Structure formats: structure tokens, C-alpha cells
Amino acid sequence: MTTAALPKQKAPVTRISAESVPAQAFADLLNGARLYELWSRFAFHDIRQRFRRSVLGPFWLTFSMGILVATLGLVFSALFQQDVAKTLPYIATGIIFWGLLTSCINEGTMVFISAESEIRNLPMPLNVHFYRMMARNVMIWGFNMAIYVVVVVWFGLMPGWNALLFVPSFILFLINTAWISLAVGVLSTRYRDIPQLIANAIQVIFFLTPIFWSPAALPSRPAFVELNPFYHLIEIVRAPLLGEVVSQLSWGLSIGMALAGLGFTAWLYRRAHARIAYWV
Amino acid sequence: MAHISIENLTVEFAIFGASSRSLKNQILSQATGGRVMAGARDIVTVRAIDGLNLEINDGDRIGLVGHNGSGKTTLLRVLAGIYKPSGGAITIEGRVGALFNSHAGMDPESTGLENIYLRGYMMGMGRREIAAKLDDIAEFTELGDFLRLPMRTYSAGMFARLAFAVSTAAHNDILLIDEGLGAGDAAFQKKVRQRIENLFDRTSIVILASHSEALISEFCSRRVQLEHGVLKNAA
């Protein structure tokens, strides 16, 4: 980004041939990531723009999430006759991470389609739009995490040393979120039914996944919980924040999913990245 | 030294949802457009550029001409790295800048000043570079205090002035321009001309696609004509 400000350098040489296009997929991803100045600014701009001229500004994000968490927490603790001090932190963390995961996937479906004008008219790596979307949602997640802090203070929660595990598990969570979002982004650009399918699937999965209800309330764990990848993804970030131990199964499945998913997305992006500009 | 070398370049794209082409369309497409070929199922493949060879040297001012759909925009997009070749290769020495749609990257809800930054980043400029050019851009637009208002309040002409001013502020070795160049009313045209000349002077290679013979003969030293994605005439 700063090359233009420096004294005249030797002109860069770019060679693009039909044969080398698939091999350039990873260079393309890296080049996009290097433009972090560009996509982080645009992500910040997106958030500021959404709440311009409102009094609370981006804290509307925190506020609406807080209302949702409080309502669900109170209703379900009364419904399942459970202690609010246990239910509410559980629901708060669950919803916050579910929100991050599903906004990335939902917005991921439109990430290239909605950037059509930029993709076709500006010479820059098109995955910049993907990074921009991810950065925006992580920033929104940051605002939502204020609720977790409030809940911790309010209920005097002591997560203890387990909370340290949150750092590696959040990275693992983000890796999984990223590959799913990029994969649906590429597929949705080519097949325009996918955004609708994903939006519907996410709604169904929300009820099947223990987010606002706990599997502890069930006599035995049905398969849709035990083998539900979304449950394990949420669990690896939720448990440390609540001071609980993450099960071996959750770690194993999340790591396995990250490896398999990265492999799949790498294969897909390598095959398809050059066509995206034609498909949008 | 900036240089562009295009070897046997072919660009094809599949168009989805272009359900069965009628005979009438097929005949008409002989007159305009690239070669439309029948692909599998419902997919139509367009060969927009067909085996193009061209060497462009430092100092060249190329006027790219040809009727609608002859492949001008596609060629520019390939040179900008947006479209990837399906055959052949291009080698580019130098930093490439593009002026295709000068509104791309701008946000009508943001103020003029913010849009100078937004568009500047999209053009590949850094924060410091934009800050250094801010006064020059603001002064050129003659928009004054309007720069502090959201761009949705601008008239089309004001919008175009700002877009033009930012787009022409970047510095690159190679500049690709598609169609419209210029902005504003008659009195403004003189300033626009001067700014374009200025921009061309500090750019090693300019490729300008246009239908305006006046523009091409005024600014360009070479003429390249495309027809059906094939080089028709290159001086």
C-alpha cells in the first residue's frame, strides 16, 4: 500500500497465463490478506455507516443482543425451571458465538455477489471482500462481548484457568467460520439457490443445536446433539468462558473439521477463484 | 520501464441462465458482439477475445477502438487482473491502475471527504498518500463546504466531479481507461482537460477504450482496433 509514497522502485513484473491461474489461488488469498489496511478500514466504515446519526451508535448491537439474551434467559430458566444464574450466562455466550458464526455464513453467501461493482471495476484481489466481511463480523462480536462481561460481573462468575483456553479455541472457531464462509461464498456466486438454502438451514440448525437449551436437560444425548458439528464448535468457545472443561470429542471434531474444511475450501478456491469475476 | 506483452490471449466466459438462444439472436450476434458458442445444456460460452497478440511499450498511448461488444472492456479487465485468461498469457511490467467505473467503491451515504478516502483506498492509495493529495482533490472539485455533506445530496454533476478528481489523483505506471473520461459542465471542461494531460504525462502507458474519435486522436499515439475479439487493425 505504501509503495507509491516511496521513491520510484523497479516496476513489479506480473505474468498471468491460462496455465498458471489455478496455482495463483493461494498467492491471491495472501495478497488480499496483506491489504489489511484496506479491508479493516472498510469493515469499520460498514459498522459506522449502519449506525450513523443514531444516539447509541454501534452500541445498538450490544443493546439489541442484550435484550435478546435477557429475554431468552428469563423465559427458558422459568420454562425449564432452572437457575437463572446458570441459564443466562449459558444462553448469553451461546447466542453471541452463534451470532458470529451464522452472520459470517449468511453474509458469506453474498460476499462476492454484493461486491459485483467493485470486483468488476477495481484491480485488486477479490478476496478483499471476504476479509472485509470477516473483519466486520469480528468487530460486531467485540461489541457483543460486552454482554458477556456484564453477565460475568452480575452473576459473580469465576471462569478460572479454563478461560485461558479460550484463546486457542477462539482461533479454531474462527478458522472453521472462515472456511465455511469462503466456501459458501464461492458456491453461492455460481449457484444462486444456495444463499436461500443456507438461510433456511441455519434457522433449522438453530433449534437443533443446544444454544438456548442445554443438553444436560435431556435424559440421553440424541445424535443431532452428539454429532452436530455446530454444537461442538459453539462448545469449544462457550465452555472455557463459563469455566467448564471442553470435552475431547469437541476438540477432536473441531480440529478435524478445520483440517478437512481448509482442504476442501483450498481445493474449491483453486478451481473456482478465477471464474468468480465472471460469475458475479 | 513499463511494458505489456500479450501472447495468444483467449478469454471465454460461460453465461448462465441465457436459456435457448433463438435463431434470430444467433443471426444478429454475427453483426455485434463476440462469438457466442453453444455450450453444454443451458450454458452459453462467449469467446470475448480470440488469440490476441500485442506488444505495448513504454510511452505508448493506445486508443482501443471497436464497436460495442468487440472485446475492449474485456481486454482492459484482463490487463487489470480482474478477468483471468482461458488461453495464452499476459506479462505486465509496472503498477496497473484502472478507471473503469469511477463510482465503484463510493458510498452515497458518506460525506464527500470520506468518499475521497474510500475511493482512494480502493484505487490502491494509502492513508498518507490520500492525506497528501486531499487539498489538491478538494480544490479541484470546487465543491467547498459540500464536501462535508453526504454524497447523496449531490447532483449528478457534483458526484462526477468528485469521482473524477479522486480517480485521477492516483499514480501508476500503467493506466487503463474505459469509456467516459471527464466530468462537469462546459466551464469545468478546461480544468478537466488539463488534469487528464497532467495524468497522462506522469503515466508510462495509457490504454484508452473509447468510441470518441476526437478523444482518441487527441490523446493517443497508437490505434488498436478489435472486432469479435480479434485484432483487426493495429498501427
Short mmCIF file of C-alpha atoms in Angstrom, two decimals:
data_model
loop_
_atom_site.label_atom_id
_atom_site.label_comp_id
_atom_site.label_asym_id
_atom_site.label_seq_id
_atom_site.Cartn_x
_atom_site.Cartn_y
_atom_site.Cartn_z
CA MET A 1 0.00 0.00 0.00
CA THR A 2 2.80 2.39 0.74
CA THR A 3 4.88 1.69 -2.35
CA ALA A 4 3.56 4.77 -4.08
CA ALA A 5 4.88 7.00 -1.32
CA LEU A 6 8.38 5.59 -1.60
CA PRO A 7 10.90 6.77 -4.19
CA LYS A 8 10.45 5.17 -7.56
CA GLN A 9 11.10 1.45 -7.37
CA LYS A 10 11.71 -1.12 -10.01
CA ALA A 11 8.39 -1.86 -11.66
CA PRO A 12 6.85 -5.15 -10.50
CA VAL A 13 6.50 -7.82 -13.17
CA THR A 14 3.29 -9.81 -13.29
CA ARG A 15 2.74 -12.74 -15.56
CA ILE A 16 -0.68 -14.30 -15.83
CA SER A 17 -1.11 -17.26 -18.11
CA ALA A 18 -4.03 -19.62 -18.50
CA GLU A 19 -1.94 -22.49 -17.13
CA SER A 20 -0.74 -20.63 -14.04
CA VAL A 21 -4.18 -19.43 -12.96
CA PRO A 22 -5.05 -22.28 -10.52
CA ALA A 23 -1.60 -22.06 -8.93
CA GLN A 24 -2.18 -18.36 -8.23
CA ALA A 25 -5.14 -19.05 -5.95
CA PHE A 26 -3.07 -19.03 -2.77
CA ALA A 27 -0.97 -16.06 -3.78
CA ASP A 28 -4.28 -14.32 -4.39
CA LEU A 29 -5.52 -15.16 -0.88
CA LEU A 30 -2.24 -13.92 0.63
CA ASN A 31 -2.20 -10.73 -1.42
CA GLY A 32 -5.71 -9.98 -0.24
CA ALA A 33 -4.79 -10.60 3.39
CA ARG A 34 -1.84 -8.20 3.04
CA LEU A 35 -4.25 -5.39 2.23
CA TYR A 36 -5.47 -5.45 5.84
CA GLU A 37 -5.30 -1.68 5.97
CA LEU A 38 -7.91 -1.54 3.24
CA TRP A 39 -10.34 -4.19 4.46
CA SER A 40 -10.18 -3.35 8.14
CA ARG A 41 -10.95 0.29 7.35
CA PHE A 42 -13.85 -0.69 5.16
CA ALA A 43 -15.14 -3.09 7.83
CA PHE A 44 -15.02 -0.27 10.35
CA HIS A 45 -16.71 2.03 7.86
CA ASP A 46 -19.54 -0.50 7.36
CA ILE A 47 -20.31 -0.53 11.07
CA ARG A 48 -20.08 3.22 11.49
CA GLN A 49 -22.26 3.73 8.45
CA ARG A 50 -25.00 1.42 9.74
CA PHE A 51 -25.45 3.42 12.94
CA ARG A 52 -24.77 6.90 11.66
CA ARG A 53 -26.93 9.59 13.23
CA SER A 54 -28.18 7.24 15.96
CA VAL A 55 -27.51 8.17 19.57
CA LEU A 56 -26.20 4.82 20.77
CA GLY A 57 -24.22 4.17 17.60
CA PRO A 58 -22.75 0.67 17.36
CA PHE A 59 -23.80 0.07 20.95
CA TRP A 60 -27.19 -0.66 19.45
CA LEU A 61 -25.59 -4.00 18.60
CA THR A 62 -24.80 -4.60 22.26
CA PHE A 63 -28.19 -3.32 23.32
CA SER A 64 -30.30 -5.49 20.99
CA MET A 65 -28.22 -8.55 21.76
CA GLY A 66 -28.62 -7.79 25.48
CA ILE A 67 -32.41 -7.65 25.18
CA LEU A 68 -32.46 -10.95 23.29
CA VAL A 69 -30.21 -12.66 25.82
CA ALA A 70 -32.14 -11.34 28.82
CA THR A 71 -35.50 -12.38 27.36
CA LEU A 72 -34.40 -15.85 26.33
CA GLY A 73 -32.56 -16.33 29.63
CA LEU A 74 -35.55 -15.40 31.77
CA VAL A 75 -38.12 -17.28 29.69
CA PHE A 76 -36.15 -20.51 29.42
CA SER A 77 -35.00 -20.57 33.02
CA ALA A 78 -38.66 -20.28 34.03
CA LEU A 79 -39.76 -22.82 31.41
CA PHE A 80 -37.21 -25.49 32.27
CA GLN A 81 -37.28 -24.49 35.95
CA GLN A 82 -33.57 -23.87 36.08
CA ASP A 83 -31.45 -21.41 37.96
CA VAL A 84 -31.17 -18.07 36.13
CA ALA A 85 -27.56 -17.74 37.32
CA LYS A 86 -26.74 -20.88 35.29
CA THR A 87 -29.07 -20.43 32.33
CA LEU A 88 -28.40 -16.82 31.49
CA PRO A 89 -24.58 -16.95 31.13
CA TYR A 90 -25.02 -20.16 29.11
CA ILE A 91 -27.51 -18.57 26.73
CA ALA A 92 -25.53 -15.31 26.53
CA THR A 93 -22.30 -16.99 25.42
CA GLY A 94 -24.14 -19.42 23.15
CA ILE A 95 -26.08 -16.70 21.31
CA ILE A 96 -23.07 -14.40 20.96
CA PHE A 97 -20.98 -17.06 19.21
CA TRP A 98 -23.89 -18.45 17.25
CA GLY A 99 -24.41 -14.88 16.02
CA LEU A 100 -20.81 -14.57 14.90
CA LEU A 101 -20.82 -17.96 13.18
CA THR A 102 -24.10 -17.53 11.33
CA SER A 103 -23.67 -13.88 10.31
CA CYS A 104 -20.39 -14.85 8.71
CA ILE A 105 -22.01 -17.75 6.86
CA ASN A 106 -25.13 -15.78 5.87
CA GLU A 107 -23.18 -12.74 4.74
CA GLY A 108 -20.62 -15.09 3.22
CA THR A 109 -23.20 -16.27 0.70
CA MET A 110 -23.48 -12.73 -0.67
CA VAL A 111 -19.88 -11.67 -0.18
CA PHE A 112 -18.92 -11.69 -3.87
CA ILE A 113 -22.38 -11.14 -5.33
CA SER A 114 -22.92 -7.89 -3.43
CA ALA A 115 -19.45 -6.61 -4.33
CA GLU A 116 -20.06 -7.02 -8.06
CA SER A 117 -19.34 -3.44 -8.98
CA GLU A 118 -16.04 -3.36 -7.05
CA ILE A 119 -14.94 -6.75 -8.37
CA ARG A 120 -15.53 -5.81 -12.00
CA ASN A 121 -14.15 -2.31 -11.84
CA LEU A 122 -11.21 -2.26 -9.46
CA PRO A 123 -7.90 -4.05 -9.89
CA MET A 124 -7.50 -5.75 -6.51
CA PRO A 125 -7.74 -9.29 -5.17
CA LEU A 126 -11.42 -10.16 -4.88
CA ASN A 127 -11.00 -11.95 -1.56
CA VAL A 128 -10.56 -8.49 -0.01
CA HIS A 129 -14.36 -8.50 0.16
CA PHE A 130 -14.28 -11.75 2.10
CA TYR A 131 -11.78 -10.40 4.63
CA ARG A 132 -13.83 -7.24 4.95
CA MET A 133 -16.92 -9.27 5.84
CA MET A 134 -15.00 -11.38 8.38
CA ALA A 135 -13.41 -8.31 9.98
CA ARG A 136 -16.78 -6.57 10.21
CA ASN A 137 -18.35 -9.51 12.00
CA VAL A 138 -15.47 -9.92 14.41
CA MET A 139 -15.80 -6.21 15.29
CA ILE A 140 -19.54 -6.69 15.88
CA TRP A 141 -18.70 -9.70 18.04
CA GLY A 142 -16.44 -7.41 20.08
CA PHE A 143 -19.40 -5.15 20.85
CA ASN A 144 -21.49 -8.17 21.79
CA MET A 145 -18.85 -9.47 24.17
CA ALA A 146 -19.66 -6.50 26.42
CA ILE A 147 -22.74 -8.54 27.38
CA TYR A 148 -20.57 -11.42 28.50
CA VAL A 149 -18.64 -9.02 30.73
CA VAL A 150 -21.88 -7.67 32.23
CA VAL A 151 -23.15 -11.22 32.84
CA VAL A 152 -19.88 -12.27 34.48
CA VAL A 153 -19.96 -9.30 36.84
CA TRP A 154 -23.70 -9.57 37.56
CA PHE A 155 -23.65 -13.25 38.48
CA GLY A 156 -20.17 -13.17 40.01
CA LEU A 157 -18.96 -15.83 37.55
CA MET A 158 -15.44 -17.18 38.09
CA PRO A 159 -14.27 -18.93 34.90
CA GLY A 160 -10.84 -19.65 36.43
CA TRP A 161 -7.88 -21.02 34.50
CA ASN A 162 -10.06 -22.79 31.97
CA ALA A 163 -10.76 -19.35 30.50
CA LEU A 164 -7.20 -19.23 29.13
CA LEU A 165 -8.15 -22.00 26.73
CA PHE A 166 -10.48 -19.52 25.11
CA VAL A 167 -7.63 -18.05 23.05
CA PRO A 168 -6.71 -21.20 21.08
CA SER A 169 -10.33 -22.29 20.88
CA PHE A 170 -11.45 -18.93 19.50
CA ILE A 171 -8.77 -19.18 16.80
CA LEU A 172 -10.01 -22.66 15.95
CA PHE A 173 -13.58 -21.34 15.90
CA LEU A 174 -12.58 -18.53 13.52
CA ILE A 175 -10.73 -20.92 11.19
CA ASN A 176 -13.84 -23.03 10.90
CA THR A 177 -16.05 -19.99 10.42
CA ALA A 178 -13.70 -18.68 7.73
CA TRP A 179 -13.55 -21.80 5.58
CA ILE A 180 -17.31 -22.32 5.71
CA SER A 181 -17.96 -18.69 4.79
CA LEU A 182 -15.48 -18.65 1.90
CA ALA A 183 -16.79 -21.96 0.56
CA VAL A 184 -20.43 -20.83 0.63
CA GLY A 185 -19.33 -17.51 -0.88
CA VAL A 186 -17.78 -19.22 -3.91
CA LEU A 187 -20.61 -21.73 -4.33
CA SER A 188 -23.34 -19.10 -3.92
CA THR A 189 -21.82 -16.93 -6.63
CA ARG A 190 -22.12 -19.81 -9.08
CA TYR A 191 -25.38 -21.37 -7.84
CA ARG A 192 -27.83 -18.70 -6.82
CA ASP A 193 -30.11 -21.08 -4.89
CA ILE A 194 -27.50 -21.65 -2.22
CA PRO A 195 -28.00 -18.39 -0.26
CA GLN A 196 -31.68 -19.27 0.22
CA LEU A 197 -30.89 -22.87 1.15
CA ILE A 198 -28.30 -21.77 3.69
CA ALA A 199 -30.56 -19.16 5.28
CA ASN A 200 -33.22 -21.82 5.81
CA ALA A 201 -30.79 -24.45 7.01
CA ILE A 202 -29.36 -22.09 9.61
CA GLN A 203 -32.80 -21.42 11.03
CA VAL A 204 -33.42 -25.14 11.49
CA ILE A 205 -29.96 -25.78 12.94
CA PHE A 206 -30.51 -23.00 15.48
CA PHE A 207 -33.27 -25.06 17.12
CA LEU A 208 -31.42 -28.37 16.81
CA THR A 209 -28.26 -27.01 18.41
CA PRO A 210 -28.00 -26.55 22.18
CA ILE A 211 -27.71 -22.77 22.27
CA PHE A 212 -30.70 -21.58 24.27
CA TRP A 213 -31.36 -25.04 25.73
CA SER A 214 -28.86 -27.30 27.44
CA PRO A 215 -28.31 -30.97 26.55
CA ALA A 216 -28.00 -31.55 30.32
CA ALA A 217 -31.80 -31.25 30.43
CA LEU A 218 -32.18 -34.34 28.20
CA PRO A 219 -32.15 -37.86 29.63
CA SER A 220 -29.77 -39.05 26.90
CA ARG A 221 -27.97 -37.17 24.12
CA PRO A 222 -29.61 -37.67 20.76
CA ALA A 223 -27.43 -37.96 17.66
CA PHE A 224 -28.34 -34.48 16.45
CA VAL A 225 -26.53 -33.13 19.51
CA GLU A 226 -23.71 -35.63 19.83
CA LEU A 227 -22.73 -35.44 16.15
CA ASN A 228 -23.83 -31.87 15.50
CA PRO A 229 -20.67 -30.02 14.34
CA PHE A 230 -22.20 -26.66 15.25
CA TYR A 231 -22.74 -27.82 18.82
CA HIS A 232 -19.08 -28.73 19.18
CA LEU A 233 -17.94 -25.51 17.53
CA ILE A 234 -20.01 -23.45 19.97
CA GLU A 235 -18.96 -25.68 22.86
CA ILE A 236 -15.21 -25.12 22.41
CA VAL A 237 -15.62 -21.36 22.88
CA ARG A 238 -18.53 -21.43 25.33
CA ALA A 239 -17.16 -23.90 27.86
CA PRO A 240 -13.90 -22.02 28.63
CA LEU A 241 -15.79 -18.76 29.12
CA LEU A 242 -18.12 -20.48 31.60
CA GLY A 243 -15.19 -22.10 33.39
CA GLU A 244 -16.05 -25.59 32.17
CA VAL A 245 -13.85 -28.23 30.60
CA VAL A 246 -14.11 -28.75 26.84
CA SER A 247 -14.70 -32.42 26.03
CA GLN A 248 -12.15 -34.39 24.00
CA LEU A 249 -14.85 -35.06 21.42
CA SER A 250 -15.49 -31.33 20.88
CA TRP A 251 -11.79 -30.61 20.45
CA GLY A 252 -11.30 -33.55 18.13
CA LEU A 253 -14.28 -32.77 15.94
CA SER A 254 -13.46 -29.06 15.71
CA ILE A 255 -9.83 -29.70 14.77
CA GLY A 256 -10.83 -32.41 12.31
CA MET A 257 -13.42 -30.11 10.75
CA ALA A 258 -10.90 -27.29 10.44
CA LEU A 259 -8.39 -29.54 8.65
CA ALA A 260 -10.90 -31.19 6.33
CA GLY A 261 -12.66 -27.88 5.70
CA LEU A 262 -9.49 -25.98 4.89
CA GLY A 263 -8.56 -28.74 2.48
CA PHE A 264 -11.95 -28.61 0.80
CA THR A 265 -12.04 -24.82 0.56
CA ALA A 266 -8.48 -24.71 -0.76
CA TRP A 267 -9.46 -27.19 -3.48
CA LEU A 268 -12.63 -25.24 -4.28
CA TYR A 269 -10.94 -21.84 -4.33
CA ARG A 270 -8.13 -23.13 -6.51
CA ARG A 271 -10.64 -24.44 -9.00
CA ALA A 272 -13.04 -21.53 -8.94
CA HIS A 273 -11.31 -18.30 -7.94
CA ALA A 274 -10.54 -17.26 -11.49
CA ARG A 275 -14.19 -17.64 -12.52
CA ILE A 276 -15.72 -15.58 -9.72
CA ALA A 277 -15.28 -12.29 -11.59
CA TYR A 278 -17.25 -13.81 -14.49
CA TRP A 279 -19.97 -15.24 -12.26
CA VAL A 280 -20.85 -12.18 -10.16
CA MET B 1 10.30 0.68 -17.85
CA ALA B 2 6.67 -0.23 -18.20
CA HIS B 3 5.82 -2.88 -20.73
CA ILE B 4 2.88 -5.10 -21.62
CA SER B 5 3.13 -8.22 -23.66
CA ILE B 6 0.03 -10.12 -24.72
CA GLU B 7 0.59 -13.56 -26.23
CA ASN B 8 -2.15 -15.50 -27.91
CA LEU B 9 -4.67 -14.33 -25.33
CA THR B 10 -8.06 -16.01 -25.31
CA VAL B 11 -10.86 -15.17 -22.93
CA GLU B 12 -14.04 -17.18 -22.74
CA PHE B 13 -16.85 -16.91 -20.34
CA ALA B 14 -19.83 -19.03 -19.60
CA ILE B 15 -23.13 -17.26 -19.29
CA PHE B 16 -25.70 -18.99 -17.15
CA GLY B 17 -29.41 -18.62 -17.44
CA ALA B 18 -29.24 -17.48 -21.05
CA SER B 19 -31.91 -20.00 -21.99
CA SER B 20 -32.04 -21.33 -25.52
CA ARG B 21 -30.87 -18.77 -27.97
CA SER B 22 -33.25 -18.09 -30.78
CA LEU B 23 -32.20 -18.21 -34.41
CA LYS B 24 -32.86 -14.51 -34.68
CA ASN B 25 -30.42 -13.81 -31.86
CA GLN B 26 -27.89 -16.06 -33.47
CA ILE B 27 -28.04 -14.15 -36.72
CA LEU B 28 -27.93 -10.78 -35.00
CA SER B 29 -24.91 -11.79 -32.98
CA GLN B 30 -22.96 -12.03 -36.22
CA ALA B 31 -23.25 -8.29 -36.54
CA THR B 32 -22.43 -7.29 -32.99
CA GLY B 33 -20.71 -8.91 -30.07
CA GLY B 34 -18.12 -11.64 -29.67
CA ARG B 35 -18.54 -15.20 -30.84
CA VAL B 36 -21.36 -16.90 -28.98
CA MET B 37 -20.94 -20.65 -28.94
CA ALA B 38 -23.36 -23.31 -27.84
CA GLY B 39 -22.09 -24.95 -24.69
CA ALA B 40 -23.47 -27.85 -22.73
CA ARG B 41 -27.05 -27.68 -21.51
CA ASP B 42 -28.24 -24.18 -20.79
CA ILE B 43 -24.81 -22.68 -20.64
CA VAL B 44 -23.67 -20.36 -23.39
CA THR B 45 -19.98 -19.71 -23.85
CA VAL B 46 -18.84 -16.37 -25.19
CA ARG B 47 -15.36 -16.04 -26.60
CA ALA B 48 -14.74 -12.38 -25.96
CA ILE B 49 -11.09 -12.38 -27.00
CA ASP B 50 -9.71 -14.80 -29.53
CA GLY B 51 -5.97 -15.37 -29.89
CA LEU B 52 -4.83 -11.79 -29.39
CA ASN B 53 -1.15 -10.83 -29.73
CA LEU B 54 0.06 -7.35 -28.87
CA GLU B 55 3.21 -5.66 -27.57
CA ILE B 56 2.82 -2.37 -25.74
CA ASN B 57 5.91 -0.32 -24.96
CA ASP B 58 6.85 2.43 -22.58
CA GLY B 59 5.43 5.73 -23.76
CA ASP B 60 2.60 4.21 -25.77
CA ARG B 61 -0.75 5.97 -25.71
CA ILE B 62 -3.12 3.40 -27.09
CA GLY B 63 -6.58 4.17 -28.37
CA LEU B 64 -8.63 0.98 -28.21
CA VAL B 65 -11.50 1.08 -30.67
CA GLY B 66 -14.16 -1.29 -31.92
CA HIS B 67 -17.93 -1.43 -31.82
CA ASN B 68 -19.98 -2.48 -28.81
CA GLY B 69 -19.07 -5.94 -27.59
CA SER B 70 -15.88 -6.19 -29.61
CA GLY B 71 -13.86 -7.07 -26.52
CA LYS B 72 -12.44 -3.70 -25.46
CA THR B 73 -13.69 -3.81 -21.88
CA THR B 74 -12.81 -7.48 -21.53
CA LEU B 75 -9.26 -6.82 -22.69
CA LEU B 76 -8.90 -3.98 -20.19
CA ARG B 77 -10.26 -6.18 -17.40
CA VAL B 78 -7.78 -8.93 -18.24
CA LEU B 79 -4.93 -6.40 -18.11
CA ALA B 80 -6.23 -5.21 -14.73
CA GLY B 81 -6.12 -8.79 -13.44
CA ILE B 82 -9.88 -8.94 -12.93
CA TYR B 83 -10.63 -11.50 -15.64
CA LYS B 84 -8.20 -14.39 -15.92
CA PRO B 85 -7.21 -15.67 -19.37
CA SER B 86 -8.60 -19.01 -20.55
CA GLY B 87 -5.75 -19.33 -23.02
CA GLY B 88 -2.43 -17.61 -23.67
CA ALA B 89 -0.67 -15.25 -21.31
CA ILE B 90 -0.03 -11.61 -20.44
CA THR B 91 3.12 -10.19 -18.93
CA ILE B 92 2.94 -6.79 -17.32
CA GLU B 93 5.83 -4.71 -16.06
CA GLY B 94 4.66 -1.87 -13.85
CA ARG B 95 1.90 -0.98 -11.43
CA VAL B 96 -1.52 -1.01 -13.03
CA GLY B 97 -4.28 1.48 -12.29
CA ALA B 98 -7.74 1.35 -13.77
CA LEU B 99 -10.51 3.87 -14.41
CA PHE B 100 -13.47 1.74 -15.40
CA ASN B 101 -16.42 2.89 -13.39
CA SER B 102 -15.33 5.93 -11.45
CA HIS B 103 -18.18 5.46 -8.96
CA ALA B 104 -17.09 1.99 -7.81
CA GLY B 105 -16.20 1.95 -4.13
CA MET B 106 -18.03 5.16 -3.30
CA ASP B 107 -20.78 5.30 -0.73
CA PRO B 108 -23.59 7.86 -1.24
CA GLU B 109 -24.36 7.87 2.48
CA SER B 110 -20.88 9.10 3.39
CA THR B 111 -19.61 12.64 3.06
CA GLY B 112 -17.52 13.84 0.15
CA LEU B 113 -14.38 13.90 2.28
CA GLU B 114 -14.94 10.34 3.49
CA ASN B 115 -15.50 9.23 -0.06
CA ILE B 116 -12.17 10.70 -1.12
CA TYR B 117 -10.61 8.26 1.35
CA LEU B 118 -12.89 5.33 0.46
CA ARG B 119 -12.32 5.66 -3.25
CA GLY B 120 -8.62 6.38 -2.65
CA TYR B 121 -8.15 3.13 -0.72
CA MET B 122 -9.98 1.25 -3.46
CA MET B 123 -7.62 2.79 -6.02
CA GLY B 124 -4.71 1.34 -4.04
CA MET B 125 -3.58 4.51 -2.28
CA GLY B 126 -2.51 4.52 1.36
CA ARG B 127 -3.81 6.81 4.08
CA ARG B 128 -0.81 9.14 3.95
CA GLU B 129 -0.85 9.38 0.19
CA ILE B 130 -4.52 10.37 0.21
CA ALA B 131 -3.99 12.87 3.02
CA ALA B 132 -1.18 14.47 1.00
CA LYS B 133 -3.42 14.78 -2.06
CA LEU B 134 -6.56 15.77 -0.19
CA ASP B 135 -6.16 19.51 -0.68
CA ASP B 136 -5.45 19.15 -4.37
CA ILE B 137 -8.51 16.93 -4.84
CA ALA B 138 -10.79 19.15 -2.76
CA GLU B 139 -9.65 22.27 -4.54
CA PHE B 140 -10.09 20.73 -7.97
CA THR B 141 -13.71 19.76 -7.32
CA GLU B 142 -14.63 23.34 -6.30
CA LEU B 143 -17.21 21.76 -4.00
CA GLY B 144 -16.11 23.68 -0.91
CA ASP B 145 -18.33 23.05 2.08
CA PHE B 146 -20.36 20.49 0.16
CA LEU B 147 -17.50 18.08 0.84
CA ARG B 148 -18.78 17.84 4.39
CA LEU B 149 -22.24 16.72 3.25
CA PRO B 150 -23.27 13.17 2.36
CA MET B 151 -22.84 12.46 -1.33
CA ARG B 152 -26.49 11.50 -1.74
CA THR B 153 -27.23 15.24 -1.51
CA TYR B 154 -25.01 15.92 -4.55
CA SER B 155 -26.24 16.48 -8.07
CA ALA B 156 -25.03 14.00 -10.68
CA GLY B 157 -22.53 16.58 -11.91
CA MET B 158 -21.09 17.18 -8.45
CA PHE B 159 -20.84 13.45 -7.90
CA ALA B 160 -18.99 13.07 -11.18
CA ARG B 161 -16.56 15.89 -10.34
CA LEU B 162 -15.55 14.29 -7.07
CA ALA B 163 -15.26 10.81 -8.58
CA PHE B 164 -13.14 12.19 -11.41
CA ALA B 165 -10.88 14.18 -9.08
CA VAL B 166 -10.09 11.18 -6.87
CA SER B 167 -9.72 8.75 -9.73
CA THR B 168 -7.19 10.94 -11.48
CA ALA B 169 -5.13 11.51 -8.32
CA ALA B 170 -3.55 8.05 -8.21
CA HIS B 171 -0.14 7.47 -9.64
CA ASN B 172 0.61 4.30 -11.60
CA ASP B 173 2.94 3.15 -14.37
CA ILE B 174 0.12 1.82 -16.49
CA LEU B 175 -3.34 3.32 -16.73
CA LEU B 176 -6.38 1.59 -18.22
CA ILE B 177 -9.37 3.77 -19.06
CA ASP B 178 -12.75 2.55 -20.20
CA GLU B 179 -15.16 4.94 -21.91
CA GLY B 180 -16.16 8.05 -20.05
CA LEU B 181 -13.38 10.38 -19.13
CA GLY B 182 -14.31 13.80 -17.94
CA ALA B 183 -16.89 15.45 -15.79
CA GLY B 184 -18.81 18.60 -15.15
CA ASP B 185 -20.22 21.47 -17.14
CA ALA B 186 -18.66 23.36 -20.03
CA ALA B 187 -16.70 25.82 -17.90
CA PHE B 188 -15.22 22.91 -15.98
CA GLN B 189 -14.03 21.11 -19.10
CA LYS B 190 -10.85 23.16 -19.39
CA LYS B 191 -9.71 22.10 -15.94
CA VAL B 192 -10.63 18.51 -16.73
CA ARG B 193 -8.52 18.57 -19.89
CA GLN B 194 -5.56 19.92 -18.04
CA ARG B 195 -5.88 17.28 -15.35
CA ILE B 196 -6.09 14.49 -17.92
CA GLU B 197 -3.00 15.81 -19.72
CA ASN B 198 -1.22 16.01 -16.40
CA LEU B 199 -2.20 12.44 -15.55
CA PHE B 200 -1.09 11.14 -18.95
CA ASP B 201 2.24 12.93 -18.61
CA ARG B 202 3.18 11.07 -15.45
CA THR B 203 1.96 7.68 -16.67
CA SER B 204 4.21 5.48 -18.82
CA ILE B 205 1.49 3.56 -20.67
CA VAL B 206 -2.09 4.62 -21.22
CA ILE B 207 -4.72 2.42 -22.83
CA LEU B 208 -7.93 4.26 -23.55
CA ALA B 209 -11.01 2.47 -24.83
CA SER B 210 -13.43 4.89 -26.39
CA HIS B 211 -15.93 5.48 -29.15
CA SER B 212 -14.94 9.10 -29.40
CA GLU B 213 -12.65 9.63 -32.38
CA ALA B 214 -11.88 13.13 -31.15
CA LEU B 215 -10.65 11.89 -27.80
CA ILE B 216 -8.54 9.17 -29.37
CA SER B 217 -6.90 11.35 -32.00
CA GLU B 218 -6.19 13.98 -29.39
CA PHE B 219 -4.63 11.84 -26.70
CA CYS B 220 -3.41 8.65 -28.36
CA SER B 221 -0.38 7.81 -30.44
CA ARG B 222 -1.39 4.27 -31.44
CA ARG B 223 -4.71 2.88 -32.55
CA VAL B 224 -5.76 -0.70 -31.90
CA GLN B 225 -8.99 -1.95 -33.37
CA LEU B 226 -10.80 -5.03 -32.11
CA GLU B 227 -13.55 -6.89 -33.89
CA HIS B 228 -15.22 -10.01 -32.47
CA GLY B 229 -12.34 -10.26 -30.03
CA VAL B 230 -9.78 -10.42 -32.82
CA LEU B 231 -7.18 -7.78 -33.62
CA LYS B 232 -8.42 -6.04 -36.73
CA ASN B 233 -6.04 -3.23 -37.15
CA ALA B 234 -3.02 -2.15 -35.15
CA ALA B 235 -0.99 0.85 -36.13
#
